[in-house]
C-alpha positions as a Markdown table, in Angstrom:
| # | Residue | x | y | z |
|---|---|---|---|---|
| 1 | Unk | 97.0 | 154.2 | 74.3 |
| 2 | Unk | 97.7 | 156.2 | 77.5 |
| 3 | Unk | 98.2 | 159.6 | 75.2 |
| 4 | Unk | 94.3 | 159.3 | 74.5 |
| 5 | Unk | 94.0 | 160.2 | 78.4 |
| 6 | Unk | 93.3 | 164.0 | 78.5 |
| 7 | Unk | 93.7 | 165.8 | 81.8 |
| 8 | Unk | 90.0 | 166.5 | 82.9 |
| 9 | Unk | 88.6 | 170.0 | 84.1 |
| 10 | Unk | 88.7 | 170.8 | 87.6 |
| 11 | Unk | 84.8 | 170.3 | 89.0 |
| 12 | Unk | 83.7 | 174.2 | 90.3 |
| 13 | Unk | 82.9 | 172.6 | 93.7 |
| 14 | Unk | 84.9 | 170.2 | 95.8 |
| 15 | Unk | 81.5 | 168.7 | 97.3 |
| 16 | Unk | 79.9 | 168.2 | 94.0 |
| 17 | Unk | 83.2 | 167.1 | 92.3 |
| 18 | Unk | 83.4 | 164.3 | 89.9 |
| 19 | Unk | 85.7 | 161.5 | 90.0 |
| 20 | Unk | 89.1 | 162.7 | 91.4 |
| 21 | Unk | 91.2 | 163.8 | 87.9 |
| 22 | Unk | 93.3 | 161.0 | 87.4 |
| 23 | Unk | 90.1 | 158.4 | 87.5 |
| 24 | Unk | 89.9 | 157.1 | 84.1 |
| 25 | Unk | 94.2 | 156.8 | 83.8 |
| 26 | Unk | 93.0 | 154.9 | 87.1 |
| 27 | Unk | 90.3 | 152.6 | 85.4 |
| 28 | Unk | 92.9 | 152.5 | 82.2 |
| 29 | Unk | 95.9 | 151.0 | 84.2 |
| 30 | Unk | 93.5 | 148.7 | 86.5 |
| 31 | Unk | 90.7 | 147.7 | 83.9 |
| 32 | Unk | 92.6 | 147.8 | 80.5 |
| 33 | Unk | 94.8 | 144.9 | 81.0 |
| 34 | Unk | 91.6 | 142.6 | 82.5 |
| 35 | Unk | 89.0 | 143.8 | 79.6 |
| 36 | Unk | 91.4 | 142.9 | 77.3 |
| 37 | Unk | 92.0 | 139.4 | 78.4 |
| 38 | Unk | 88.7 | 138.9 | 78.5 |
| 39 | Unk | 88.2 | 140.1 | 74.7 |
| 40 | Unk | 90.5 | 138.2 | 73.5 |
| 41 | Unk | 88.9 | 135.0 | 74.5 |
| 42 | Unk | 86.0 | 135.9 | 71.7 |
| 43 | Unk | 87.9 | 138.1 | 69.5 |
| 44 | Unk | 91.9 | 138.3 | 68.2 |
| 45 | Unk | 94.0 | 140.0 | 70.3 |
| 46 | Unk | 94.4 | 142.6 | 67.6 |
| 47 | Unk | 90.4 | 143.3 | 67.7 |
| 48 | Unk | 90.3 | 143.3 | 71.3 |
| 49 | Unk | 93.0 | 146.0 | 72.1 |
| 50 | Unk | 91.5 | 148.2 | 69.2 |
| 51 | Unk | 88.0 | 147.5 | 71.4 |
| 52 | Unk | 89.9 | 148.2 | 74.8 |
| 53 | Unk | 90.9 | 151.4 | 73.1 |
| 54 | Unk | 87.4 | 152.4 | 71.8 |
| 55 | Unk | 86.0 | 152.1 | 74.8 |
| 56 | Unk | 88.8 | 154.1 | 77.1 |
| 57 | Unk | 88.5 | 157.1 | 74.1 |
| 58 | Unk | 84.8 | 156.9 | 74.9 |
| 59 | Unk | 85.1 | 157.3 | 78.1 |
| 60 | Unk | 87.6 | 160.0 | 77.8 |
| 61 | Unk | 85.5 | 162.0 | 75.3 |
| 62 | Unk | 82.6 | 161.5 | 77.4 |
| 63 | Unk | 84.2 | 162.8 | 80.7 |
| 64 | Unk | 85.6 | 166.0 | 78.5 |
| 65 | Unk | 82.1 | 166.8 | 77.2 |
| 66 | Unk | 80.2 | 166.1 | 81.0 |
| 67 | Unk | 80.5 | 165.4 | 84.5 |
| 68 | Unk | 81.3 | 161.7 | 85.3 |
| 69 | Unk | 79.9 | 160.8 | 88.9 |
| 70 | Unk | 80.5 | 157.4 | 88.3 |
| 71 | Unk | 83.2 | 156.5 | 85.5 |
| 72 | Unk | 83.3 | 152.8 | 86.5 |
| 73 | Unk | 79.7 | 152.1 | 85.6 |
| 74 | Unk | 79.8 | 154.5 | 83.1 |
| 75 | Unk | 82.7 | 152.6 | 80.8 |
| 76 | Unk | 80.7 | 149.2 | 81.7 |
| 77 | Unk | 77.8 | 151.2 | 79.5 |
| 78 | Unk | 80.0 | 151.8 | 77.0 |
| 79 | Unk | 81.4 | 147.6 | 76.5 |
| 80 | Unk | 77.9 | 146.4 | 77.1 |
| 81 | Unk | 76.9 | 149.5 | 73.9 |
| 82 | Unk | 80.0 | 148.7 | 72.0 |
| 83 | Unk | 79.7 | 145.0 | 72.2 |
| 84 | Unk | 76.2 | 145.1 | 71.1 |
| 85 | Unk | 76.3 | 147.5 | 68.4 |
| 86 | Unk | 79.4 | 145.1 | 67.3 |
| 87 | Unk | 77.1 | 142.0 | 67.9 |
| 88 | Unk | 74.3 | 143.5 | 65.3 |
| 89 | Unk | 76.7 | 144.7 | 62.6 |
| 90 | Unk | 78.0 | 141.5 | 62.2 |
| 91 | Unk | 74.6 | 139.7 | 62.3 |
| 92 | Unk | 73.3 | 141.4 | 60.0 |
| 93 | Unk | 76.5 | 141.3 | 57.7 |
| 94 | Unk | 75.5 | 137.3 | 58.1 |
| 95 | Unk | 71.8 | 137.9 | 57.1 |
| 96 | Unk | 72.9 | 139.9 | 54.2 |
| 97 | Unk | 75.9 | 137.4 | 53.0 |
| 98 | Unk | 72.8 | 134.3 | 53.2 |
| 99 | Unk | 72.0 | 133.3 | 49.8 |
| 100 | Unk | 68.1 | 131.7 | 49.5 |
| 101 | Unk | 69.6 | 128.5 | 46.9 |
| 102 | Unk | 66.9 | 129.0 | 44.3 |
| 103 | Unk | 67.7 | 125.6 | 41.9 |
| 104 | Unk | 67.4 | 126.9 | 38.4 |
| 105 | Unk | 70.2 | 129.5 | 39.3 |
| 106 | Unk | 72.2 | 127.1 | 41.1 |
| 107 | Unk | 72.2 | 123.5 | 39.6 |
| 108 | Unk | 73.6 | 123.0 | 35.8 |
| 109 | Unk | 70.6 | 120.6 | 35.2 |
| 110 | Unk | 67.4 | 121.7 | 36.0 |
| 111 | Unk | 65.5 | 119.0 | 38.2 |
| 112 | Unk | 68.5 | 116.8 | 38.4 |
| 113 | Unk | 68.3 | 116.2 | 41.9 |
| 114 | Unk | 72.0 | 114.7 | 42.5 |
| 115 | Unk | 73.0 | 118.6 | 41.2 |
| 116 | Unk | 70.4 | 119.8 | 43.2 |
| 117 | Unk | 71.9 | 118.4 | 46.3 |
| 118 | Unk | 75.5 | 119.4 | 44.8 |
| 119 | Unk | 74.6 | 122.9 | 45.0 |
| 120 | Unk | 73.6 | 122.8 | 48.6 |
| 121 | Unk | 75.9 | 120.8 | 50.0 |
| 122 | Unk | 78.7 | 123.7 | 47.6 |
| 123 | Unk | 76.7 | 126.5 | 49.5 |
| 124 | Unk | 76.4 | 124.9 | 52.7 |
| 125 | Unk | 80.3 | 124.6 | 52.3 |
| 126 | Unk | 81.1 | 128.8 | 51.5 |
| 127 | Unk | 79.3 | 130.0 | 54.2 |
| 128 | Unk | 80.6 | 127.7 | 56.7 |
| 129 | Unk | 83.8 | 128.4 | 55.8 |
| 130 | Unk | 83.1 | 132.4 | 55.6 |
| 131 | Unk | 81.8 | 132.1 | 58.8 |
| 132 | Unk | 85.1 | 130.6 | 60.2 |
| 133 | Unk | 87.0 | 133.6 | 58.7 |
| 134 | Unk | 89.2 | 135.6 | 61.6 |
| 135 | Unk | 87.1 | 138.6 | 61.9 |
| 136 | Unk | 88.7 | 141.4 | 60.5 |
| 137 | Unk | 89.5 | 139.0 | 57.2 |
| 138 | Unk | 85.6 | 138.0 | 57.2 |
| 139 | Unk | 84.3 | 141.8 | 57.5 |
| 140 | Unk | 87.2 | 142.6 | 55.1 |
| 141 | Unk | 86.0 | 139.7 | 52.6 |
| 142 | Unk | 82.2 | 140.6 | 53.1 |
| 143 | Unk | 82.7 | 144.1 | 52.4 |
| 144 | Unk | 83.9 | 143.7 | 49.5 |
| 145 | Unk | 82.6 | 140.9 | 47.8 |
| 146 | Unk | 78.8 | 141.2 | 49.3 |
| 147 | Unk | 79.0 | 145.0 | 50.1 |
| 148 | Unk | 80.6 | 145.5 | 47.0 |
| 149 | Unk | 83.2 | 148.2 | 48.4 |
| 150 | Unk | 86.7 | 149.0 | 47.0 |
| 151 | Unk | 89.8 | 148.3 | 48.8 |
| 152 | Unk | 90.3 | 152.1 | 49.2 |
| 153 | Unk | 87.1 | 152.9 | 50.5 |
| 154 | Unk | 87.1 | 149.7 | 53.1 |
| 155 | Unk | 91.0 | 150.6 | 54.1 |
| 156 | Unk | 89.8 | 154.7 | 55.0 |
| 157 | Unk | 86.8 | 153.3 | 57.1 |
| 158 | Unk | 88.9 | 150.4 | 59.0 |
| 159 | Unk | 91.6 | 152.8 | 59.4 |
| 160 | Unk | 94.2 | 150.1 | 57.7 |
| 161 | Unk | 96.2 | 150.7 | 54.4 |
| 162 | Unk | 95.5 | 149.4 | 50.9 |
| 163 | Unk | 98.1 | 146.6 | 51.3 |
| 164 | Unk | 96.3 | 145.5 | 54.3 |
| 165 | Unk | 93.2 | 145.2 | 52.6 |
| 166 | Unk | 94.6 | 143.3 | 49.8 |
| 167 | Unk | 96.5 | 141.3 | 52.3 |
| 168 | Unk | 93.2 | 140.2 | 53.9 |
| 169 | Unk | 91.4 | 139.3 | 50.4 |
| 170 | Unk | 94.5 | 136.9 | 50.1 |
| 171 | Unk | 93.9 | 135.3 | 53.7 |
| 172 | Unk | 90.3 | 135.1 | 52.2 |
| 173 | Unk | 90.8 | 133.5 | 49.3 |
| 174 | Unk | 93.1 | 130.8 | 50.3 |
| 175 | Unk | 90.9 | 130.5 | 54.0 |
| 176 | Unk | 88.2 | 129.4 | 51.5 |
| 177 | Unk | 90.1 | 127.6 | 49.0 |
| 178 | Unk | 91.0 | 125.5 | 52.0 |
| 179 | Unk | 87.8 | 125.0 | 53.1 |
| 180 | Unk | 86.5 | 124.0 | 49.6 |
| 181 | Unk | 88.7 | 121.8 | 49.1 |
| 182 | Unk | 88.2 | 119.6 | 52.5 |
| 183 | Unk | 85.9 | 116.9 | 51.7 |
């Protein structure tokens, strides 16, 4: 992670000068190791170095492109934004995945109520278990099946490799096979 660090410009006057050159390697050895603790006590430890590394190439892009008076403050801006925009993709992935159980698509015998109740308690059942999915096998599983994306097109945008996707289908399909079959 530390070849994301870019040497920053020299500030045209000493008085006026950003954060002394070697501020975000600074914030990078002192803050990297305690963000990432912290992510990982809500995400995988996977997830929450590829967040920890987000946010430093943020902040490293960001100090390239302007003058950073305070970087600090500046990269807490970036969790609280990353974090949130995080936070609303996957809600809404939720929203989307939510099925309304409409009974003459879902029981086998219209009006039987024991099927009606069947059907629920089936649903009830697949998105609990979705919803206990380790993230990156839950977006992988929602992308495809609810999205409707293909492997390829899900393993160019998560940066992984075809195998990795498929992989995660397989963690998918036996997390809910699991599940289903818990009574």
């Amino acid at each position: 992670m530390s070849e994301l660090l870019v040497e920053p410009r020299p500030a045209p006057n000493e008085a006026d000068a950003p954060a002394p050159a070697g501020e975000v390697e600074r914030l990078f050895r002192s803050q990297g190791p305690r963000l990432l603790r912290l992510l990982t006590r809500r995400y995988s430890r996977e997830e929450a170095g590829d967040i920890v590394q987000e946010v430093f190439l943020r902040l490293t892009g960001a100090a390239d492109r302007q003058t950073l008076t305070n970087p600090e403050s500046y990269m807490k801006g970036i969790i609280w934004n990353l974090l949130r925009d995080r936070s609303k993709s996957f809600t809404r992935r939720i929203e989307r995945s939510h099925a309304e159980l409409q009974p003459d698509r879902h029981a086998t015998e219209e009006g039987d109520p024991h099927q009606l109740l069947v059907a629920r308690q089936t649903l009830a059942r697949y998105e609990a278990a979705v919803s206990t999915m380790k993230p990156k096998t839950r977006e992988v599983f929602l992308r495809h099946r609810l999205d409707g994306e293909s492997y390829g097109q899900i393993a160019e945008e998560l940066g992984m490799s075809v195998s990795g996707i498929e992989k995660q289908m397989a963690k998918a399909a036996a997390h809910l096979k699991r599940a289903l079959a818990k009574r």
